Backbone as a chain_set.jsonl record, in Angstrom:
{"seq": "XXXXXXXXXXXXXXXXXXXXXXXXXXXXXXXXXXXXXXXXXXXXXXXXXXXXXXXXXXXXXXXXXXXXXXXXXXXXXXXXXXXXXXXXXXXXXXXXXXXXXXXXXXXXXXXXXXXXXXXXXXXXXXXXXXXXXXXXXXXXXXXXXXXXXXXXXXXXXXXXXXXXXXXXXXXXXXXXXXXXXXXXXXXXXXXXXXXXXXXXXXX", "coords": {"N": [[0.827, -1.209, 0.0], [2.058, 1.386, 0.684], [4.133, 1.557, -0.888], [2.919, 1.954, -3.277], [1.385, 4.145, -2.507], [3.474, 5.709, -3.017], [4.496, 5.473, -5.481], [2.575, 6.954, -6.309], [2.481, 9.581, -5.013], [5.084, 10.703, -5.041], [5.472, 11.231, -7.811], [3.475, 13.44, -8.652], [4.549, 15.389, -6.459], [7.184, 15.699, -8.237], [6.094, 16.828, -10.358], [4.848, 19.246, -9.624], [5.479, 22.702, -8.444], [6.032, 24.112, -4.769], [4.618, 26.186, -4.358], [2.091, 25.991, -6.299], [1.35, 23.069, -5.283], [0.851, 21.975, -2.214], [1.879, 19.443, 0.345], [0.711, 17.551, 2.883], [0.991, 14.846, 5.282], [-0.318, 12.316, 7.292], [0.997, 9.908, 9.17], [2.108, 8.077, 10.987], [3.099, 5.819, 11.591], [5.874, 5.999, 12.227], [8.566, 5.723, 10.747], [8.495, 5.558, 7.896], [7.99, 8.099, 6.388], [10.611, 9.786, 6.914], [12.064, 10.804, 5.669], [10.652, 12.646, 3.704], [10.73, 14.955, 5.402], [12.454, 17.176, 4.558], [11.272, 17.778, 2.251], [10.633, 20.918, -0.103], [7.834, 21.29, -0.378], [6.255, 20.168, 1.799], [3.745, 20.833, 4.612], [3.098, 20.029, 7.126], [4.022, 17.048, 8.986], [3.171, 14.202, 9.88], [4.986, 12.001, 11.951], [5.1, 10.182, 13.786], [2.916, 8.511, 16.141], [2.12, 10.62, 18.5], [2.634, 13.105, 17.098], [0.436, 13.515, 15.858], [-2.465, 14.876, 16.901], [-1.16, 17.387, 16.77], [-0.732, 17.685, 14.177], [-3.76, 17.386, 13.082], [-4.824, 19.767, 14.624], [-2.923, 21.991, 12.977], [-4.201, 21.767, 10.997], [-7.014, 22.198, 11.4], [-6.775, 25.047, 11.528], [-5.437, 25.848, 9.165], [-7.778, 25.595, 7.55], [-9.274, 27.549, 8.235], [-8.007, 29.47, 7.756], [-8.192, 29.429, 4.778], [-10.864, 29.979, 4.512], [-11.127, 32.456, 5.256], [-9.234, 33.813, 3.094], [-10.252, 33.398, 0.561], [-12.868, 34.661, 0.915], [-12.009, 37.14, 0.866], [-10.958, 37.071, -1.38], [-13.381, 37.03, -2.92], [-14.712, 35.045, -3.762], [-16.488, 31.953, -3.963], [-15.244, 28.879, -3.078], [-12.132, 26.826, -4.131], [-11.648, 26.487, -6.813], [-13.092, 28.031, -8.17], [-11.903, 30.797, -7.638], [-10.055, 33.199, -8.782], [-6.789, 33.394, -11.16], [-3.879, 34.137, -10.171], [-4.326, 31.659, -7.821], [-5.281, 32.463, -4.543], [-4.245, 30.919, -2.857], [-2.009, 27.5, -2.448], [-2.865, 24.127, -3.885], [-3.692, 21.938, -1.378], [-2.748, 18.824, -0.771], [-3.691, 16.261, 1.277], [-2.576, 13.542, 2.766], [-3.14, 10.745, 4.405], [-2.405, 7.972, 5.9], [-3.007, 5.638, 7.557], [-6.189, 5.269, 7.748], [-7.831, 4.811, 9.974], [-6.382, 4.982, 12.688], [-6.422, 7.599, 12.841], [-9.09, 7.276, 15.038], [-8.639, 7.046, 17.421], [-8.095, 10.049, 18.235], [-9.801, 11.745, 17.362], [-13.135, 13.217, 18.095], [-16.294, 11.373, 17.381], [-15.491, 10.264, 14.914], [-16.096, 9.416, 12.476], [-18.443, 10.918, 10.846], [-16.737, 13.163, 11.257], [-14.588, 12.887, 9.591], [-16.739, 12.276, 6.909], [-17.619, 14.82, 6.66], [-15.85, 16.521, 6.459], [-13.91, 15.043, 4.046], [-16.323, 15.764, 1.973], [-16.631, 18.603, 2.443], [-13.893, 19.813, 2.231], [-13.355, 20.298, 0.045], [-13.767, 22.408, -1.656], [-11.839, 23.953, -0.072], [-9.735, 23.901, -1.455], [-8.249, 21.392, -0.562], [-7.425, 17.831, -0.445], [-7.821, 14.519, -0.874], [-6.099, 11.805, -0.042], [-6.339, 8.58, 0.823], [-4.949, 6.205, 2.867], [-5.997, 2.399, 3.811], [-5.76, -0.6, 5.656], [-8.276, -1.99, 4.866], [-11.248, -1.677, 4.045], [-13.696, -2.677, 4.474], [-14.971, -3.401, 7.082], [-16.077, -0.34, 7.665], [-18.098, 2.592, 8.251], [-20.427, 3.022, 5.348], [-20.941, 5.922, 4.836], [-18.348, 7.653, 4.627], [-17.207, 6.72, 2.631], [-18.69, 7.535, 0.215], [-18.121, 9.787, -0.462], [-15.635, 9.43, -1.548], [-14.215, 9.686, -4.896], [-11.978, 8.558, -5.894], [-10.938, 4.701, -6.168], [-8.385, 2.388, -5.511], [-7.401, -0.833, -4.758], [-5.68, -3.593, -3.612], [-5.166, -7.207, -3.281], [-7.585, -9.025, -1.927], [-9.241, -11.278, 0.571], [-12.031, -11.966, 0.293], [-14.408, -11.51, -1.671], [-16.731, -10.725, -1.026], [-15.432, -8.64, 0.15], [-14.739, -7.193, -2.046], [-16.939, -5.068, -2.657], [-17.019, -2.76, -0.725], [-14.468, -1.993, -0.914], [-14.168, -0.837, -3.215], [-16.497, 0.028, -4.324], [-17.814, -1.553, -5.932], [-19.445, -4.642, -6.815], [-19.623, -8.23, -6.986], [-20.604, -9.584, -10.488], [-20.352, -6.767, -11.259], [-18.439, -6.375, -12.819], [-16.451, -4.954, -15.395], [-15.914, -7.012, -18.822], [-12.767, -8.144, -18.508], [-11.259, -7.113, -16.371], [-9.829, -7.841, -13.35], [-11.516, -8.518, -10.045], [-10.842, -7.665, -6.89], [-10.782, -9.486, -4.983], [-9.905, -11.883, -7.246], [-7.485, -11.085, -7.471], [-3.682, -11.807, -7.82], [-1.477, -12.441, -4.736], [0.804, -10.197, -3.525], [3.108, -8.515, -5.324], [2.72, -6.116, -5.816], [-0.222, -5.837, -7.353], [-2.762, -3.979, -8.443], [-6.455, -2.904, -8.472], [-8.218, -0.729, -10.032], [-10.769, 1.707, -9.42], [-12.646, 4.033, -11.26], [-14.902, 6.332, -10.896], [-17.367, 5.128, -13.203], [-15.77, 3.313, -14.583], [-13.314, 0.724, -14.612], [-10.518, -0.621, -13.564], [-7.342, -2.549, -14.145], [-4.164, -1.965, -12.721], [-0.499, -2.275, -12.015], [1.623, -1.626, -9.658], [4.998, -0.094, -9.638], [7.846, -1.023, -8.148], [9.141, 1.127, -5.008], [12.182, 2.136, -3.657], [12.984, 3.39, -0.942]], "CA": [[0.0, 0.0, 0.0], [2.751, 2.495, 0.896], [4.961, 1.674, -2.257], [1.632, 2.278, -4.35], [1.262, 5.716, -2.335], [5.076, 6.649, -3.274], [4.526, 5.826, -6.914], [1.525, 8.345, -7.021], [2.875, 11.057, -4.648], [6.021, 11.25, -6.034], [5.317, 12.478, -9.195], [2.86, 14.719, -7.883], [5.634, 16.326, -6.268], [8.07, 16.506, -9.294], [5.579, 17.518, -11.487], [4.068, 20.868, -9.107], [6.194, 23.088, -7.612], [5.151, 24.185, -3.971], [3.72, 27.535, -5.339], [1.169, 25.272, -6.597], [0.944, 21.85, -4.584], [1.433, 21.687, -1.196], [1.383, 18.21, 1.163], [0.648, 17.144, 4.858], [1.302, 13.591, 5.654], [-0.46, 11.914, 8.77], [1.118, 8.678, 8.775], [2.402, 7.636, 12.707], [4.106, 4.415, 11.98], [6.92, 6.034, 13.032], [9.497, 5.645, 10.059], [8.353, 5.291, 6.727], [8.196, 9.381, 5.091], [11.068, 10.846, 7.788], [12.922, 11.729, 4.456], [10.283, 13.642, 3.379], [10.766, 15.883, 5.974], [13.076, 18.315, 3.951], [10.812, 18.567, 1.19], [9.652, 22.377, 0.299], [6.653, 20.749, -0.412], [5.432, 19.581, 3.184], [3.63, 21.902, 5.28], [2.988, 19.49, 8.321], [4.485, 15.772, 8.975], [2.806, 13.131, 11.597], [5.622, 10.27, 11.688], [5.103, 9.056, 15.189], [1.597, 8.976, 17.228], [2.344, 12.103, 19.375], [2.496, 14.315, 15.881], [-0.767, 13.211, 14.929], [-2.641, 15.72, 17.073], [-0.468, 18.95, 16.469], [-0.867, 18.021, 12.869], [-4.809, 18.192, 12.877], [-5.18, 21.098, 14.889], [-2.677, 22.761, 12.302], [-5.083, 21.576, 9.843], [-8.257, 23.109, 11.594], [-6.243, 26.321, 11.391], [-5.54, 25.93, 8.127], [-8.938, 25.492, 7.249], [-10.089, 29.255, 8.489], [-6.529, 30.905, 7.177], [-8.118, 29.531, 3.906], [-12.104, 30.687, 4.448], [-10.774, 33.916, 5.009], [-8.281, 34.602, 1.89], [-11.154, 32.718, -0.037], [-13.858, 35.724, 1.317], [-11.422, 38.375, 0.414], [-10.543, 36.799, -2.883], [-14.662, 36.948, -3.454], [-14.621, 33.384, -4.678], [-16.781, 30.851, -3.015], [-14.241, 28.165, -3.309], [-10.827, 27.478, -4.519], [-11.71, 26.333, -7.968], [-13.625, 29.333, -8.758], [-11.04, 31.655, -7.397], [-8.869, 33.795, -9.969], [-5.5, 32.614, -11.071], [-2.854, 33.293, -9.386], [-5.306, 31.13, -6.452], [-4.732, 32.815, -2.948], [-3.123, 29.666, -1.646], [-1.992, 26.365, -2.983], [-3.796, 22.973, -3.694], [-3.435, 21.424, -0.194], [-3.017, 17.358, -0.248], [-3.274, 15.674, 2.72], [-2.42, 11.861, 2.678], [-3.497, 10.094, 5.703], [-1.737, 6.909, 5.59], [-3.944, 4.735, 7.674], [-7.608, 6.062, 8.312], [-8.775, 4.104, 11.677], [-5.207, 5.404, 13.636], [-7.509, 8.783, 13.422], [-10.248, 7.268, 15.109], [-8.669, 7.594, 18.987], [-7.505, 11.658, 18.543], [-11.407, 12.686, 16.708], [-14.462, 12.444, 18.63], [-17.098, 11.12, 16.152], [-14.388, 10.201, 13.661], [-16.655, 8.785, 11.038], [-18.781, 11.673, 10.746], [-15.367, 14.078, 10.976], [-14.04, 12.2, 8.194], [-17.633, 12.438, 5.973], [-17.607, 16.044, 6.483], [-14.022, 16.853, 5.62], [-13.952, 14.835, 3.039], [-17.177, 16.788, 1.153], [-16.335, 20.156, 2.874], [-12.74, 20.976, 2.375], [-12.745, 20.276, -1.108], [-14.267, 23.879, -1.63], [-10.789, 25.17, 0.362], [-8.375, 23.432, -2.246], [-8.284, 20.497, 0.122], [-7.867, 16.879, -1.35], [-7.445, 13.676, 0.582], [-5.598, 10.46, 0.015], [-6.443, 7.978, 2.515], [-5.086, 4.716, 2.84], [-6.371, 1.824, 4.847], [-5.812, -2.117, 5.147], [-9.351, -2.536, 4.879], [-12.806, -0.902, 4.243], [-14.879, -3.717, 4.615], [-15.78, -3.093, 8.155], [-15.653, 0.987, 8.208], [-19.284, 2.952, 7.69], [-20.078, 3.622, 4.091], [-21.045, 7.472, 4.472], [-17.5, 8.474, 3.99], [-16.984, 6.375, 1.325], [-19.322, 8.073, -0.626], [-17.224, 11.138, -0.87], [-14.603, 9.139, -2.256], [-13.872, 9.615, -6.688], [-10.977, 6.665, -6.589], [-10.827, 3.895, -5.038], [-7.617, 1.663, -5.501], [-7.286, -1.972, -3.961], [-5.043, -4.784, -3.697], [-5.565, -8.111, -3.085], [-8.809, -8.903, -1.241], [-9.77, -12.767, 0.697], [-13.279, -12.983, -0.324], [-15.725, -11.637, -2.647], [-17.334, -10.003, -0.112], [-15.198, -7.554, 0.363], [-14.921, -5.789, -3.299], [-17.771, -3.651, -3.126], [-16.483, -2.522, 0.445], [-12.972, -1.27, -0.858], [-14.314, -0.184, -4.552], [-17.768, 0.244, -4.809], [-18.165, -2.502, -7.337], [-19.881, -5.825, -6.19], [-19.536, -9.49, -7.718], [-21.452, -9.647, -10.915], [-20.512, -5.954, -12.135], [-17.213, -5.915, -13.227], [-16.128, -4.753, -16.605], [-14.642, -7.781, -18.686], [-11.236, -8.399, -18.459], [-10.946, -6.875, -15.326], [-9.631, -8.62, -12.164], [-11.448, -8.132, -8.803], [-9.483, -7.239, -5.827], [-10.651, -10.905, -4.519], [-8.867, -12.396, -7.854], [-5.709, -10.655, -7.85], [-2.776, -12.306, -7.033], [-0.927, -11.861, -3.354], [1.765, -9.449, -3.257], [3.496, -8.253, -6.24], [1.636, -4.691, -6.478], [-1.177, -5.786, -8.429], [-4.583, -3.616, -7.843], [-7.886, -2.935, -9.172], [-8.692, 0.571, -9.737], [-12.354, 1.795, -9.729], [-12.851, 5.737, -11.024], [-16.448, 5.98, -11.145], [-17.745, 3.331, -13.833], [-14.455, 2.647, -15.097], [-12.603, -0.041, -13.788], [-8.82, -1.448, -14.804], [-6.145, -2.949, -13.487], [-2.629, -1.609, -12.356], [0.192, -2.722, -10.909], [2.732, -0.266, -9.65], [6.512, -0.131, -9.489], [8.492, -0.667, -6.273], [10.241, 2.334, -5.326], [13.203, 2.444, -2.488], [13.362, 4.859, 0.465]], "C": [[0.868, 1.268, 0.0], [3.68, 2.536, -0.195], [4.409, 2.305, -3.252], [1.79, 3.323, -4.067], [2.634, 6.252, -3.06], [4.611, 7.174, -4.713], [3.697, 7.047, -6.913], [2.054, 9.697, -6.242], [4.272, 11.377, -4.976], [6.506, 12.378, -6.813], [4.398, 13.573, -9.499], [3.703, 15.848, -7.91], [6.333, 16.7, -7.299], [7.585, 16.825, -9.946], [4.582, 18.971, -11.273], [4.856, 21.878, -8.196], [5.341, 23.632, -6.445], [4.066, 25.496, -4.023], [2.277, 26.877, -5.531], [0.292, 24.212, -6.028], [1.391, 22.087, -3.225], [0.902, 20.549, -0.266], [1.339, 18.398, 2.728], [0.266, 15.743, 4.791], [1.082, 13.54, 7.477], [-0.101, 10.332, 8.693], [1.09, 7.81, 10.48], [2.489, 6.235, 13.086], [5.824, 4.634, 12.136], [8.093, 6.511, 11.731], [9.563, 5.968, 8.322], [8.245, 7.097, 5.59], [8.998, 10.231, 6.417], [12.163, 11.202, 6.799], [12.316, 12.349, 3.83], [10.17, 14.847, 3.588], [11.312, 17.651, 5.362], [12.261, 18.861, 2.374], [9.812, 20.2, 0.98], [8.03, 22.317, -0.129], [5.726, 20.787, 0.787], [5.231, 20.774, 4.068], [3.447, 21.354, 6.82], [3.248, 17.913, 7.508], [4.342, 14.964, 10.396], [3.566, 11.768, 11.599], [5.295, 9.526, 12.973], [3.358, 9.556, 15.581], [1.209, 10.399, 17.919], [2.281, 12.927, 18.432], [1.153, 14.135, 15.664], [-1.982, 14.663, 15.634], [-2.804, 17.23, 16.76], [-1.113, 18.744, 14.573], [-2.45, 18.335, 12.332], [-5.318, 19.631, 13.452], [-4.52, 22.079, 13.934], [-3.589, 22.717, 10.641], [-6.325, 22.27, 10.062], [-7.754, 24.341, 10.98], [-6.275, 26.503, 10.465], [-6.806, 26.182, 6.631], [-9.788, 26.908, 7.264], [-9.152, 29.745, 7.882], [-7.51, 30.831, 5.821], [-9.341, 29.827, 3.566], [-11.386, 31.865, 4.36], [-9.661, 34.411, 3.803], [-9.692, 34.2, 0.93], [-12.645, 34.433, 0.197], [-13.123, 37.059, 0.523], [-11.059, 38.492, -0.656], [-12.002, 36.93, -3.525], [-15.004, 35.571, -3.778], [-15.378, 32.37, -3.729], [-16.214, 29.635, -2.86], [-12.657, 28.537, -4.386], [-10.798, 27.294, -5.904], [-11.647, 27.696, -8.958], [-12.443, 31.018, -8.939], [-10.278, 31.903, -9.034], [-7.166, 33.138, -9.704], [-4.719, 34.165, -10.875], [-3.698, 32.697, -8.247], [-4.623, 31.708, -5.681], [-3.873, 31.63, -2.382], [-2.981, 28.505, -2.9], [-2.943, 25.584, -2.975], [-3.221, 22.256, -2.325], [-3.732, 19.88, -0.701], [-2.713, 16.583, 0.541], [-3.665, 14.116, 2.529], [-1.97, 11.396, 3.765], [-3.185, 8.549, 5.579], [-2.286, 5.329, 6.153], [-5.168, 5.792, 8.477], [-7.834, 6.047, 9.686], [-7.62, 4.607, 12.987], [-6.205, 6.479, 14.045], [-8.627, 8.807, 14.649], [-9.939, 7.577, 17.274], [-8.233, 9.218, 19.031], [-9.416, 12.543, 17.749], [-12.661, 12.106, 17.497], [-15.38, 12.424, 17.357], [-16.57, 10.921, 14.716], [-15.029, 10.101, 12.462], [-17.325, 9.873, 10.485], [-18.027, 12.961, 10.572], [-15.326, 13.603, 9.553], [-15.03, 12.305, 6.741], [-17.404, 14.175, 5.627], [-16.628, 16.777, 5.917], [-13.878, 16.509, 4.248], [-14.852, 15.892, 1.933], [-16.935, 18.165, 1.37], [-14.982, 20.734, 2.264], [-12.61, 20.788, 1.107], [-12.673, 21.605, -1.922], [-13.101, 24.62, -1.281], [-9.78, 24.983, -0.458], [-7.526, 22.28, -1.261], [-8.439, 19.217, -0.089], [-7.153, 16.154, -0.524], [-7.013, 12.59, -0.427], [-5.904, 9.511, 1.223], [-6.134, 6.436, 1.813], [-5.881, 3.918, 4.114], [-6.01, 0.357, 4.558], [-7.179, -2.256, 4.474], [-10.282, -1.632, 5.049], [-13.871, -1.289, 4.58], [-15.401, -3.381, 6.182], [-15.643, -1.325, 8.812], [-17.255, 1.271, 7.502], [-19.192, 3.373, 6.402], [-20.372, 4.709, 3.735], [-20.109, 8.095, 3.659], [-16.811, 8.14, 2.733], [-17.682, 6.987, -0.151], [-18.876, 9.424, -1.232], [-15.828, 10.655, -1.68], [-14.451, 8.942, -4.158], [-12.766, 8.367, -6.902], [-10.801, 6.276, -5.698], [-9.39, 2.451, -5.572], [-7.653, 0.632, -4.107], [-6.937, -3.139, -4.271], [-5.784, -5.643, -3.279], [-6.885, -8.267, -2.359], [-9.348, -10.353, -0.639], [-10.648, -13.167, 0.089], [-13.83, -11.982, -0.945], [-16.494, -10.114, -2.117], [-16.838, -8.41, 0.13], [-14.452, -5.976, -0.954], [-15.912, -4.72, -3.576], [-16.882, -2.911, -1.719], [-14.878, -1.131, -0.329], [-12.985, -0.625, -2.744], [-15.534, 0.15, -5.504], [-18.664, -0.143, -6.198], [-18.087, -3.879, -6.615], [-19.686, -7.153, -7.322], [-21.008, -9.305, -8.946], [-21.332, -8.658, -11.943], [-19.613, -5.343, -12.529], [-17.118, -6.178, -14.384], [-15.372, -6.072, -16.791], [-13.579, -7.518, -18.719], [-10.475, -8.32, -17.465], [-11.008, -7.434, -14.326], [-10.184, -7.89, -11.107], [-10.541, -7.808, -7.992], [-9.363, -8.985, -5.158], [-10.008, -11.536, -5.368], [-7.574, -12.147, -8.112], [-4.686, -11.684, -7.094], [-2.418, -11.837, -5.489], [0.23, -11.294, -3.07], [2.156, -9.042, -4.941], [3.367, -6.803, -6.779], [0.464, -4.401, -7.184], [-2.535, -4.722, -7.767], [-5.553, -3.453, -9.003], [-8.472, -1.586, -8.712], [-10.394, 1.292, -10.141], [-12.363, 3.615, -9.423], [-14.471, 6.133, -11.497], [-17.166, 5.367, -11.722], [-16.777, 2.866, -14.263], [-13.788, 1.944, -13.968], [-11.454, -0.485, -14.263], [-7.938, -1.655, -13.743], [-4.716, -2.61, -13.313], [-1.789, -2.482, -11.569], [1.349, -1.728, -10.786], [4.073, -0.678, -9.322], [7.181, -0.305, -8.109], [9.407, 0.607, -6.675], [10.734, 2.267, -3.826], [12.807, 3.459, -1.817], [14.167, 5.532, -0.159]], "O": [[0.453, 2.222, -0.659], [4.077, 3.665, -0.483], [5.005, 3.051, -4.029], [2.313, 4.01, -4.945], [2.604, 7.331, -3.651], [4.406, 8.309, -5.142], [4.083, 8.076, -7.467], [2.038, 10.78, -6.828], [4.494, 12.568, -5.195], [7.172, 13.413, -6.798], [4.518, 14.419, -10.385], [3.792, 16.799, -8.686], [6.329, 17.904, -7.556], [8.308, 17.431, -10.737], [3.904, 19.583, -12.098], [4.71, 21.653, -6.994], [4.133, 23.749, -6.654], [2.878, 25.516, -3.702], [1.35, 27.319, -4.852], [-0.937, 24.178, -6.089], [2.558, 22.476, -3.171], [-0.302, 20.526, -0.014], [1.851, 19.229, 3.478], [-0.795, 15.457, 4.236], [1.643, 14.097, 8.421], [-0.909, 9.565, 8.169], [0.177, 7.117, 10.928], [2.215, 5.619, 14.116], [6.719, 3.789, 12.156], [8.48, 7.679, 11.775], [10.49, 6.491, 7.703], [8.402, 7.158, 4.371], [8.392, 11.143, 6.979], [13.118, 11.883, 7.17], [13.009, 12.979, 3.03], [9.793, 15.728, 2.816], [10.847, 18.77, 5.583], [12.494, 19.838, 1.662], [8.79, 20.553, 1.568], [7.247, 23.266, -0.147], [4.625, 21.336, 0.778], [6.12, 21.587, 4.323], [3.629, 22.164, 7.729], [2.996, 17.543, 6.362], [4.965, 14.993, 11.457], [3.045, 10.682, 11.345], [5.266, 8.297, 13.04], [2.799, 10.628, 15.348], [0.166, 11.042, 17.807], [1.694, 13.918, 18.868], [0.754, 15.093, 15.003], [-2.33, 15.47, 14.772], [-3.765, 17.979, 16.583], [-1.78, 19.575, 13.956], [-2.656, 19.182, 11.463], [-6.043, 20.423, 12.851], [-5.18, 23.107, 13.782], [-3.547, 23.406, 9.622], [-6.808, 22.919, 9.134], [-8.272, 24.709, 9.926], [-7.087, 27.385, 10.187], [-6.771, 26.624, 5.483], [-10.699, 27.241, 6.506], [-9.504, 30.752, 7.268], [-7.841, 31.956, 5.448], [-9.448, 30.037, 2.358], [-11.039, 32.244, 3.241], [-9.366, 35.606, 3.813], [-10.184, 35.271, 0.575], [-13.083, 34.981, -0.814], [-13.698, 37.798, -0.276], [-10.786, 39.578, -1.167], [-11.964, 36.95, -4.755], [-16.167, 35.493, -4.175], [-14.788, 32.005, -2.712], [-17.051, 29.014, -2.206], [-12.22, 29.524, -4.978], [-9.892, 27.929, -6.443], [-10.909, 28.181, -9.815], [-12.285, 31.86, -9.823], [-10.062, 31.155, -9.988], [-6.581, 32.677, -8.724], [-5.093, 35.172, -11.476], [-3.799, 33.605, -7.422], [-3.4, 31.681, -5.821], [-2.969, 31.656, -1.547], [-3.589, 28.53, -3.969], [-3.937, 25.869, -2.308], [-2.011, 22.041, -2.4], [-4.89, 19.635, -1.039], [-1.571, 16.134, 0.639], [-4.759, 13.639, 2.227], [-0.814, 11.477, 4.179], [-4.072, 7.946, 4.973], [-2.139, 4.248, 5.583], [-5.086, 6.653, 9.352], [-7.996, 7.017, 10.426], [-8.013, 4.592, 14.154], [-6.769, 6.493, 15.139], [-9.037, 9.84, 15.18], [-10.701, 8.076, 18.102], [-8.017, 9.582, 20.187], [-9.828, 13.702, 17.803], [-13.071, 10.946, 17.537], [-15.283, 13.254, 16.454], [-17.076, 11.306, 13.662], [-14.584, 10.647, 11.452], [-16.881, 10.051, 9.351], [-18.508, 13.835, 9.85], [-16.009, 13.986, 8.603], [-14.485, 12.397, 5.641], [-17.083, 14.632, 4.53], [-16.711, 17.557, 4.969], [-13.744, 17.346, 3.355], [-14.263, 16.675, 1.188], [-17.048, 18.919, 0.404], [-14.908, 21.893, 1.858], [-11.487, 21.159, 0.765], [-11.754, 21.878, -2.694], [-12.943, 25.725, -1.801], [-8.835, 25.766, -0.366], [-6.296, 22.299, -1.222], [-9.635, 18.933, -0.011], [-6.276, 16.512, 0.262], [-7.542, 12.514, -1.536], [-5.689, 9.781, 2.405], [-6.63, 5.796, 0.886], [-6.297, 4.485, 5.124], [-5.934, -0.002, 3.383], [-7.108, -2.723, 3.337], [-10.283, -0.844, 5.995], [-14.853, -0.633, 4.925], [-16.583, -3.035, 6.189], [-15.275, -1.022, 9.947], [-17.7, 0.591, 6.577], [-18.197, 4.004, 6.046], [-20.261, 4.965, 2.536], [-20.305, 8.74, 2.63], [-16.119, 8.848, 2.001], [-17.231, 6.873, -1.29], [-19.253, 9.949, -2.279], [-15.109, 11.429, -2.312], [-14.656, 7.798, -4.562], [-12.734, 7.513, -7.788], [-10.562, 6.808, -4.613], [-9.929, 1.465, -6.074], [-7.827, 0.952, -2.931], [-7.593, -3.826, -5.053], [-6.916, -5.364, -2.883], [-7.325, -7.129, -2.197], [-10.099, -10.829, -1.489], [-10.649, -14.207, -0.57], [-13.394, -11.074, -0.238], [-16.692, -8.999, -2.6], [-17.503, -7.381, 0.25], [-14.044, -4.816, -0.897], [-15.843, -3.796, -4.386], [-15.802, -2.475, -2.118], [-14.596, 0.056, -0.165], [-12.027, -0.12, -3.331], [-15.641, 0.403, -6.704], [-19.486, 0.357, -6.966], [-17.105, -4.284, -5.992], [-19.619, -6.874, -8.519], [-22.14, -9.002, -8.569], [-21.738, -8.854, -13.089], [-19.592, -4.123, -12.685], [-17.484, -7.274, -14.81], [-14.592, -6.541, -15.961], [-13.341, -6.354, -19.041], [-9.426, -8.941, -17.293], [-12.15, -7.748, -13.991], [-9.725, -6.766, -10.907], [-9.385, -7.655, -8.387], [-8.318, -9.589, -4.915], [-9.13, -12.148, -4.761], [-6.755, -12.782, -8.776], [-4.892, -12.225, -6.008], [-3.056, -10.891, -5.029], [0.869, -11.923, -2.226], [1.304, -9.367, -5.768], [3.778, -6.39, -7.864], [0.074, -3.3, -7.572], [-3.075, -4.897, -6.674], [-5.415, -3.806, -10.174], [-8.983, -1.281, -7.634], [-10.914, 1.199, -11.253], [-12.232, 4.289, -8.401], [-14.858, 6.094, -12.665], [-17.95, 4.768, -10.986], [-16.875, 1.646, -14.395], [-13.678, 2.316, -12.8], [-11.388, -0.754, -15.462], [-7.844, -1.037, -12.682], [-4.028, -3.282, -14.082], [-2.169, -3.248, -10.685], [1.883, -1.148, -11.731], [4.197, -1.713, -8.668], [6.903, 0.372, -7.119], [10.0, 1.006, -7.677], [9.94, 2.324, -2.887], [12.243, 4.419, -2.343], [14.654, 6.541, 0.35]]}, "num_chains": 1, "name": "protein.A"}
């Protein structure tokens, strides 16, 4: 899952300068993006548990700095806004979802709202997770792509791609038929469905 994230944030990065893109990474397994630290990209970085906190409250904050340039720019969102945009595209890639769920009261309902709300501030989410199959499907509903590896049973492809046994495009492999390791997934962007497999990429 985290090799997959590299490939796509990556080239994100080399292809927006921070003028344009800017990231926040809540990850808090400790190790895995503490070389991202120096990038002029990153505006907040949660590698351990204890960051995870500081990094949403700098995100609330962030959230009014960018109502208010947004009011003064006239623009009811950041789309609309005139170019040069008042602020960057903000992407925040949350590395596992459910870690969230002891620092937010009412997490699931946080998480619905955010999701549909901040997209309006230039606010765009990545979220990984092992597993969707047992998480409510409100906030899934705010989700446009859904990438997913391997999968045990059957059961759990609508869950992690909002495509059930029965209504998959041919050719295309479920997440329950994919092989087990290798990178393979099964990407679902609203009726389109296809298969990837992504590159390993080193630390």
């Amino acid at each position: 899952k985290d090799v997959l994230l590299r490939s796509v944030l990556l080239p994100i990065l080399l292809r927006n300068s921070p003028d344009d893109l800017n990231l926040v990474i809540v990850d808090g397994k400790g190790l895995d993006y503490v070389s991202y630290a120096g990038l002029p990209h990153i505006l907040a970085l949660a590698n351990d548990i204890p960051d995870i906190p500081p990094a949403l409250d700098w995100l609330d904050g962030e959230r009014e700095r960018r109502k208010t340039l947004l009011r003064e720019a006239g623009a009811k969102n950041w789309h609309e806004a005139a170019d040069p945009k008042p602020f960057p595209l903000l992407l925040v890639y949350i590395s596992e979802l459910t870690t969230l769920e002891r620092f937010v009261e009412r997490f699931w309902e946080w998480a619905n709202d955010h999701l549909s709300l901040d997209r309006a501030l230039g606010i765009c989410y990545v979220i990984g997770t092992q597993t969707a199959s047992n998480t409510p499907t409100r906030w899934r509903r705010q989700m446009q792509l859904f990438v997913a590896g391997y999968q045990p049973s059957t059961d759990d492809d609508r869950p992690n791609t909002n495509i059930g046994a029965g209504s998959w495009p041919e050719g295309v492999v479920a997440p329950s038929g994919l092989p087990l390791g290798g990178g393979y997934f099964t990407a679902v962007l609203g009726r389109a469905a296809f298969n990837v497999r992504s590159a390993y990429i080193s630390d």
